[in-house]
Short mmCIF file of N, CA and C in Angstrom, two decimals:
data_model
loop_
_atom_site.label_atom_id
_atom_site.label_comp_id
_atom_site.label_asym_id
_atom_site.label_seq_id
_atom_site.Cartn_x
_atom_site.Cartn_y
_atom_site.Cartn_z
N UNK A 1 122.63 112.94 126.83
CA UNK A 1 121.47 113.50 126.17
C UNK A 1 121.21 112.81 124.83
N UNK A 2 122.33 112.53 123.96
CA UNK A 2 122.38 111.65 122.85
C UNK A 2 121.20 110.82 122.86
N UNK A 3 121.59 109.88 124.26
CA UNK A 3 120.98 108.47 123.84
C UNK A 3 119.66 108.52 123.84
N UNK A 4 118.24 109.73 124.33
CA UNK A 4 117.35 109.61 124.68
C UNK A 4 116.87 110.24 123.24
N UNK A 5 117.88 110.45 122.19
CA UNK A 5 117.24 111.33 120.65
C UNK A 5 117.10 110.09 119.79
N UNK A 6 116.21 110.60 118.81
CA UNK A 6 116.34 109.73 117.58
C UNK A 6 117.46 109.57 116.77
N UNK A 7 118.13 109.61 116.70
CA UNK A 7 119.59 109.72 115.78
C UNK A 7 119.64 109.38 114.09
N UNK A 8 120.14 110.17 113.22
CA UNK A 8 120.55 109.39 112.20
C UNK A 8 122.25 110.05 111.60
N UNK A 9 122.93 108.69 111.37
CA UNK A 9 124.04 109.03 110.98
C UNK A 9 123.86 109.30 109.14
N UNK A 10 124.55 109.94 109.41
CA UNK A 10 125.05 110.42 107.42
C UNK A 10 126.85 109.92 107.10
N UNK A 11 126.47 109.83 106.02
CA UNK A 11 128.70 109.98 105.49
C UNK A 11 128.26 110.61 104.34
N UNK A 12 127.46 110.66 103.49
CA UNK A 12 127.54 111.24 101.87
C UNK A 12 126.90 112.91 101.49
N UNK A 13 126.30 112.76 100.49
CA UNK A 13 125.15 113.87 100.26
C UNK A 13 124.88 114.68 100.94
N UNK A 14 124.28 113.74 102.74
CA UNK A 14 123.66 114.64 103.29
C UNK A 14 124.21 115.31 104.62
N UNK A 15 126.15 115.07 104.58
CA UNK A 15 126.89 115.46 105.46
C UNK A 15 126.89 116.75 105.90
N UNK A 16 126.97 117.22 106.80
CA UNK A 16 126.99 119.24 107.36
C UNK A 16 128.28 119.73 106.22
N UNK A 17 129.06 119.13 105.44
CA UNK A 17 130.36 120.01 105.26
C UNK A 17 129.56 120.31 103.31
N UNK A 18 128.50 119.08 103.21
CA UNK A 18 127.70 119.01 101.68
C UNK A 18 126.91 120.25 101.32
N UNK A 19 127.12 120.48 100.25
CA UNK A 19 126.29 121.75 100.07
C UNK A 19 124.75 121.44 98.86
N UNK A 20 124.30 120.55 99.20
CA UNK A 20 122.94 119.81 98.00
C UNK A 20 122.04 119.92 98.34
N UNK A 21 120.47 120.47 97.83
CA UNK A 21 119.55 120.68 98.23
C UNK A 21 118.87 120.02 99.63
N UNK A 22 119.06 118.00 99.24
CA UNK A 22 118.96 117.46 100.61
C UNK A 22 119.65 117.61 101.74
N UNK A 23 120.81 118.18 101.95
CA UNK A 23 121.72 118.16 103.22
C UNK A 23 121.20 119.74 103.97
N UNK A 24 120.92 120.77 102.94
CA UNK A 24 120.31 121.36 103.27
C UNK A 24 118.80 121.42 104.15
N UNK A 25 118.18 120.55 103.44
CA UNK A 25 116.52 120.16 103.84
C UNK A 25 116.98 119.80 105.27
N UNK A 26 118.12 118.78 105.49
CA UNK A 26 118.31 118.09 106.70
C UNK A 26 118.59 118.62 107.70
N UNK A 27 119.39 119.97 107.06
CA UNK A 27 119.98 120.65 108.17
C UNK A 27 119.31 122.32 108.77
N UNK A 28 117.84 121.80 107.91
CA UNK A 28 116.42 122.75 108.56
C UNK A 28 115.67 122.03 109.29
N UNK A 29 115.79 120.70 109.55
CA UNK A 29 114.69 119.86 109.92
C UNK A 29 115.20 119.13 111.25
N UNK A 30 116.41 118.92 111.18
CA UNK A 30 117.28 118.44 112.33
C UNK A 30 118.40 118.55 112.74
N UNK A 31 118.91 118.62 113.90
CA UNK A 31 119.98 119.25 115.02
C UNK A 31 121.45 118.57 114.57
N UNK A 32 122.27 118.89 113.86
CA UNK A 32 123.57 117.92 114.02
C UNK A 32 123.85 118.07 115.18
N UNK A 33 124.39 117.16 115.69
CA UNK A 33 125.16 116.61 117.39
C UNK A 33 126.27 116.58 117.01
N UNK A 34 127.28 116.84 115.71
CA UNK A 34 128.51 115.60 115.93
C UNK A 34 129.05 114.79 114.88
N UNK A 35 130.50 114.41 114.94
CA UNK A 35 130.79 113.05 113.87
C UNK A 35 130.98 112.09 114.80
N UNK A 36 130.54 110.77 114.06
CA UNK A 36 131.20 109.69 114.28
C UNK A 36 131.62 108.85 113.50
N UNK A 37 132.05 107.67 113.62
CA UNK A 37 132.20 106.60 112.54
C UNK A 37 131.68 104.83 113.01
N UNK A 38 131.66 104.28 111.81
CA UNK A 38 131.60 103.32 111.78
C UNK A 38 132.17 102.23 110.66
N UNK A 39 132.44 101.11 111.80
CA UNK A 39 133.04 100.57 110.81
C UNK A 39 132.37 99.66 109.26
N UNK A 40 133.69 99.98 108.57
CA UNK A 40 132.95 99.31 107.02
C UNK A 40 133.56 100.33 106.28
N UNK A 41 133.34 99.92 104.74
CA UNK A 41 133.53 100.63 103.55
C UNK A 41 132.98 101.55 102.86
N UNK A 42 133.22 102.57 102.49
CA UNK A 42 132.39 103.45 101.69
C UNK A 42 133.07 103.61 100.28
N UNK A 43 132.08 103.13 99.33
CA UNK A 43 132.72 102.65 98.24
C UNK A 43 131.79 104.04 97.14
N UNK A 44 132.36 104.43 95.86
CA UNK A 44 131.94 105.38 95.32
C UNK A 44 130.75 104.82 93.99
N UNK A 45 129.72 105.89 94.36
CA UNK A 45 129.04 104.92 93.15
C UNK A 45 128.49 106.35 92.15
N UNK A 46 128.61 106.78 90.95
CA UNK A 46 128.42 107.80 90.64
C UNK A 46 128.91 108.93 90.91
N UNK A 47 127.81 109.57 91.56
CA UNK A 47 128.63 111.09 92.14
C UNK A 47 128.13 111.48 93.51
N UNK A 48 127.55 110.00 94.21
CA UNK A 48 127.11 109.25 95.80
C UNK A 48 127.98 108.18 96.36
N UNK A 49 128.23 107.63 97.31
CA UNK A 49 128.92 107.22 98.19
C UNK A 49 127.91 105.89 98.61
N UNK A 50 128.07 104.45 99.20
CA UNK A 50 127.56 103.89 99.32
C UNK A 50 128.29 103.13 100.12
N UNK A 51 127.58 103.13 101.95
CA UNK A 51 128.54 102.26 103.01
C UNK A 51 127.71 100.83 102.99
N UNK A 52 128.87 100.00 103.33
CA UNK A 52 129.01 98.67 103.40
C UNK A 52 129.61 98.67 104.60
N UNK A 53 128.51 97.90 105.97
CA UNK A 53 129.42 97.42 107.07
C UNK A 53 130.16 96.36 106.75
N UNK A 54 131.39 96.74 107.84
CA UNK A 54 132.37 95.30 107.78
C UNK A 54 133.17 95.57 109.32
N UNK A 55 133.91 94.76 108.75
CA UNK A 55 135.15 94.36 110.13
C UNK A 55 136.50 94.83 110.01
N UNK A 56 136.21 95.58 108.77
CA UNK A 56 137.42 96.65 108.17
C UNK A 56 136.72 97.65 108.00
N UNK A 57 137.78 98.87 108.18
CA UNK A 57 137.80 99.88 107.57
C UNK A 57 137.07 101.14 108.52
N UNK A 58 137.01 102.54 108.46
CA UNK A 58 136.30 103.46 109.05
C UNK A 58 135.79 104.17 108.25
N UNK A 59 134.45 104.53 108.18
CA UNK A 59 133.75 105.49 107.73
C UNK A 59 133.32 106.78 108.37
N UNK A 60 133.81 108.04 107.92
CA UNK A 60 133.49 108.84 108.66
C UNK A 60 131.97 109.77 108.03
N UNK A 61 131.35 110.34 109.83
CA UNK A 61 129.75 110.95 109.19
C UNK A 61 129.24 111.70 110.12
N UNK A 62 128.29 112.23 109.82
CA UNK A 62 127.14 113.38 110.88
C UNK A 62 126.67 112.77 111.63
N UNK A 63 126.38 113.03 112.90
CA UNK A 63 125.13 112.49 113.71
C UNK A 63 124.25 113.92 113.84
N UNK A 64 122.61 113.47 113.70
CA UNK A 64 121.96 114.37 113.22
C UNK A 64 121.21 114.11 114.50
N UNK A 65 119.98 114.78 115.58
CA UNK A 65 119.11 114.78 116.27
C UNK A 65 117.80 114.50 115.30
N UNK A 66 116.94 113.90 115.09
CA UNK A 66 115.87 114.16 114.44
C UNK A 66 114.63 115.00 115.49
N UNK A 67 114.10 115.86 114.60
CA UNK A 67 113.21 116.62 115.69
C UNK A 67 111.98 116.22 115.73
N UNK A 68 111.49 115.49 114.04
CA UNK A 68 110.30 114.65 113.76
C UNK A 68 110.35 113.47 112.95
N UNK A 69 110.94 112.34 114.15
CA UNK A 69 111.98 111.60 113.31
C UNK A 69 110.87 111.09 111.98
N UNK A 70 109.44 110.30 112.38
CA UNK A 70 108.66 109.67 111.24
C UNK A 70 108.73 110.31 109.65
N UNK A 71 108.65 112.10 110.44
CA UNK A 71 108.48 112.44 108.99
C UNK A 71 109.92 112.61 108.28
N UNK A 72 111.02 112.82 109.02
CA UNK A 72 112.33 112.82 108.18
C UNK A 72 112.65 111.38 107.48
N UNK A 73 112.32 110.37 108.45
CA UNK A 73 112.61 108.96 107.96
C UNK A 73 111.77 109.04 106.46
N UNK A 74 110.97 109.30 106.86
CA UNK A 74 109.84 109.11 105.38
C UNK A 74 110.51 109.77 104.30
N UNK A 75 110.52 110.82 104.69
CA UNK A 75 111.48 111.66 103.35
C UNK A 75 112.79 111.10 102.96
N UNK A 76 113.22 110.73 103.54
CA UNK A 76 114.78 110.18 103.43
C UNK A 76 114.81 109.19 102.56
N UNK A 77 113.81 107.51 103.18
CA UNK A 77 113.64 106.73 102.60
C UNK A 77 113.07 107.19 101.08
N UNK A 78 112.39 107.85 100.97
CA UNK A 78 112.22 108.50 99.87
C UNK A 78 113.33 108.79 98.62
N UNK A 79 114.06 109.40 99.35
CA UNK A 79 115.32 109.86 98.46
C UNK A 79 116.51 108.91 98.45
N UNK A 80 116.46 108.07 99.15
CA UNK A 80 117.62 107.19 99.27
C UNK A 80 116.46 105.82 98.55
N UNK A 81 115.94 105.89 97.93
CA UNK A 81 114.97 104.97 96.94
C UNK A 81 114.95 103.26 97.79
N UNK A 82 114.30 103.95 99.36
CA UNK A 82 114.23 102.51 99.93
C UNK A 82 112.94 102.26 100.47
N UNK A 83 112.02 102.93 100.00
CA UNK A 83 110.49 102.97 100.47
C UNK A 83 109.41 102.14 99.32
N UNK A 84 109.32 103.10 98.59
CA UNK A 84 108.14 103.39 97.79
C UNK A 84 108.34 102.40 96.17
N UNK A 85 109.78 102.78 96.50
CA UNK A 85 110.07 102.06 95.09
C UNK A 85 110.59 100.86 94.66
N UNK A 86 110.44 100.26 93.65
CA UNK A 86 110.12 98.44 93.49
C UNK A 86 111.60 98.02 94.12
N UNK A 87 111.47 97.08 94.17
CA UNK A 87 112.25 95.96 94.22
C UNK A 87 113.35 95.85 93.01
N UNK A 88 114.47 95.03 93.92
CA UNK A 88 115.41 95.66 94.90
C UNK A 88 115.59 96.76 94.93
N UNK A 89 115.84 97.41 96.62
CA UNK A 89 116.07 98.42 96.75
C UNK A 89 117.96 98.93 96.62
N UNK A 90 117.86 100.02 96.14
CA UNK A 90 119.73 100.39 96.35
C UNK A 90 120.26 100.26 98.19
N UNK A 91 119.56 100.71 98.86
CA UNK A 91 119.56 101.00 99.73
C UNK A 91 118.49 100.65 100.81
N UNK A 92 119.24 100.37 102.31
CA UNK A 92 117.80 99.75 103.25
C UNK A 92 118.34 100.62 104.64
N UNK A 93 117.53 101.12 105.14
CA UNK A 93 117.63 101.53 106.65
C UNK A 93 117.38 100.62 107.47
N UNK A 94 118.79 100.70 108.29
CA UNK A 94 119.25 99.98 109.45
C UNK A 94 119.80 100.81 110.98
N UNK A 95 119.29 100.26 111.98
CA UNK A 95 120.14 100.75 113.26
C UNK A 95 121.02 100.51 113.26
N UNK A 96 122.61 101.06 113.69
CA UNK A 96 124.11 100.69 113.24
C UNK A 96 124.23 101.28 115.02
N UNK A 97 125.19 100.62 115.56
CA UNK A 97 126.22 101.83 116.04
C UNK A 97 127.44 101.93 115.89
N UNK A 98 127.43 104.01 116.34
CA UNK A 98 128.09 104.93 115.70
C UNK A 98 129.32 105.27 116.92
N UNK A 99 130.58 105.41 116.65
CA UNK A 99 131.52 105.63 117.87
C UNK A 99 131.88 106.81 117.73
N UNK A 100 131.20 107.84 119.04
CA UNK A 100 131.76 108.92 118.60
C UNK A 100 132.75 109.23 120.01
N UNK A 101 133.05 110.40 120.09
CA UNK A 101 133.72 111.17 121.23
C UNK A 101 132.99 111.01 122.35
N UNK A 102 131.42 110.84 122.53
CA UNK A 102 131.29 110.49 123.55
C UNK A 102 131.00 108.98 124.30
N UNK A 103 131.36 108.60 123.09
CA UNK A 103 130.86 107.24 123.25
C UNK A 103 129.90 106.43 122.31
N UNK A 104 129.72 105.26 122.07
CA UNK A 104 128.99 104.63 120.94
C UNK A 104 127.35 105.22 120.89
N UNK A 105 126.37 105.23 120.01
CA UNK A 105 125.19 105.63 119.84
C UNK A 105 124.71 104.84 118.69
N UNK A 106 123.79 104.45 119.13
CA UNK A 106 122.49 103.45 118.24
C UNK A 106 122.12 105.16 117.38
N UNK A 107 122.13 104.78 116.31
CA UNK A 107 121.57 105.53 115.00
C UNK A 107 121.05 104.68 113.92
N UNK A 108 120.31 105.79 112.86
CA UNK A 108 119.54 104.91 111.62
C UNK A 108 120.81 105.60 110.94
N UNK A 109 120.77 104.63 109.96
CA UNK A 109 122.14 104.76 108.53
C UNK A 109 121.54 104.25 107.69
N UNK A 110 121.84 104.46 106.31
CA UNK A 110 121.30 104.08 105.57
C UNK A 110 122.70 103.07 104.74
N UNK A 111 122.10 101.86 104.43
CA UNK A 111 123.03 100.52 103.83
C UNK A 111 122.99 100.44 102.59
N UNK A 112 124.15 100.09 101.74
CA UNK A 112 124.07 99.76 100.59
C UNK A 112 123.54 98.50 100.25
N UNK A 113 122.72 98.01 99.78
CA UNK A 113 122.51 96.98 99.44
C UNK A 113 122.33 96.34 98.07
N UNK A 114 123.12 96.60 97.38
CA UNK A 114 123.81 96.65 95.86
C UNK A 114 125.45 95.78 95.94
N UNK A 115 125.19 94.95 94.68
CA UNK A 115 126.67 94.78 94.36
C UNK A 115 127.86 95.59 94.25
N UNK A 116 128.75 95.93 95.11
CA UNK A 116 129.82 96.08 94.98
C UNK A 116 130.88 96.66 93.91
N UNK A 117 130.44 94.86 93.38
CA UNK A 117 131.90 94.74 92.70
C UNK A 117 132.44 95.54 91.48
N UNK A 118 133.53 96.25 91.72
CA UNK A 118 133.84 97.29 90.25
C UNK A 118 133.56 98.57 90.53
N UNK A 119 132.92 98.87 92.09
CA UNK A 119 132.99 100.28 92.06
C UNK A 119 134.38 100.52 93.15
N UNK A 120 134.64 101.99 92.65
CA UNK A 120 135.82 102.47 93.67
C UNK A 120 136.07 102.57 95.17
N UNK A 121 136.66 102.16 95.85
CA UNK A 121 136.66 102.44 97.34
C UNK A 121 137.10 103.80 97.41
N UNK A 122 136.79 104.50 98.34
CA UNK A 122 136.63 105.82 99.06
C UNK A 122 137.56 105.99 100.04
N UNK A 123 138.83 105.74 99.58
CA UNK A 123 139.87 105.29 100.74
C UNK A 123 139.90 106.39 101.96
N UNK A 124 140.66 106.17 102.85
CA UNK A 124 139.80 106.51 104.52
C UNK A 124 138.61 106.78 104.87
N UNK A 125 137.92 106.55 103.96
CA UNK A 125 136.33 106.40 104.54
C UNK A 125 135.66 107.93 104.27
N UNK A 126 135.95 108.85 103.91
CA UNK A 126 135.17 110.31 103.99
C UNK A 126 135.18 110.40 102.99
N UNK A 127 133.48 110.47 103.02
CA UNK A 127 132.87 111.01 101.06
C UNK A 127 133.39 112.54 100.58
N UNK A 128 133.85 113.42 102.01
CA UNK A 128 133.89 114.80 101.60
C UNK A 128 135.41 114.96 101.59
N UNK A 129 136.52 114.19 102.29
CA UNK A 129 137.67 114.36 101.73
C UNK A 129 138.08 114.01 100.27
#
């Protein structure tokens, strides 16, 4: 049933275990299915989380159903400052896939696309542990 939904994975803010106005919004607007992970880093930036795919490491996160995916994407990109606002963005939405229990799933994630260097790694990968 997965594969025929819109999907978007989370690890930070807007995880089911987060209690922040947006995870909230998310979790009126669309169905969690589930965790999965993917691989890469989730490195700490402030008092947000920021994944970096790689060939190391596991990140753990929500898989969400979207029920209207255009308008959640819109909002999202919104708040994850990868739409509207100038150049460079912190962040870019990408299709990833996600390995869960039932098997891998094409989802939107949202990417860090910021330097790195000097912020903390998030060791085993979970923004909420």
């Amino acid at each position: 049933m997965k594969e025929k939904m819109v999907l978007l994975f989370v690890y930070g803010t807007l995880r089911v275990g987060f209690d922040g106005p947006m995870a909230r919004w998310l979790r009126g607007v669309a169905q969690a299915v589930g965790q999965g992970h993917l691989t890469g880093c989730l490195y700490c930036v402030d008092d947000y989380p920021a994944f970096v795919p790689g060939e190391a490491g596991c990140v753990t996160g929500d898989l969400f159903a979207l029920r209207d995916p255009a308008m959640v994407l819109a909002k999202l990109d919104d708040y994850e400052q990868c739409s509207e606002w100038p150049q460079p963005h912190e962040y870019r939405r990408e299709r990833v896939m996600v390995m869960t229990s039932d098997g891998p799933f094409k989802a939107w994630a949202y990417i860090y696309a910021d330097d790195t260097s000097g912020l903390p790694l998030i060791v085993g990968g979970d923004f909420l542990h």
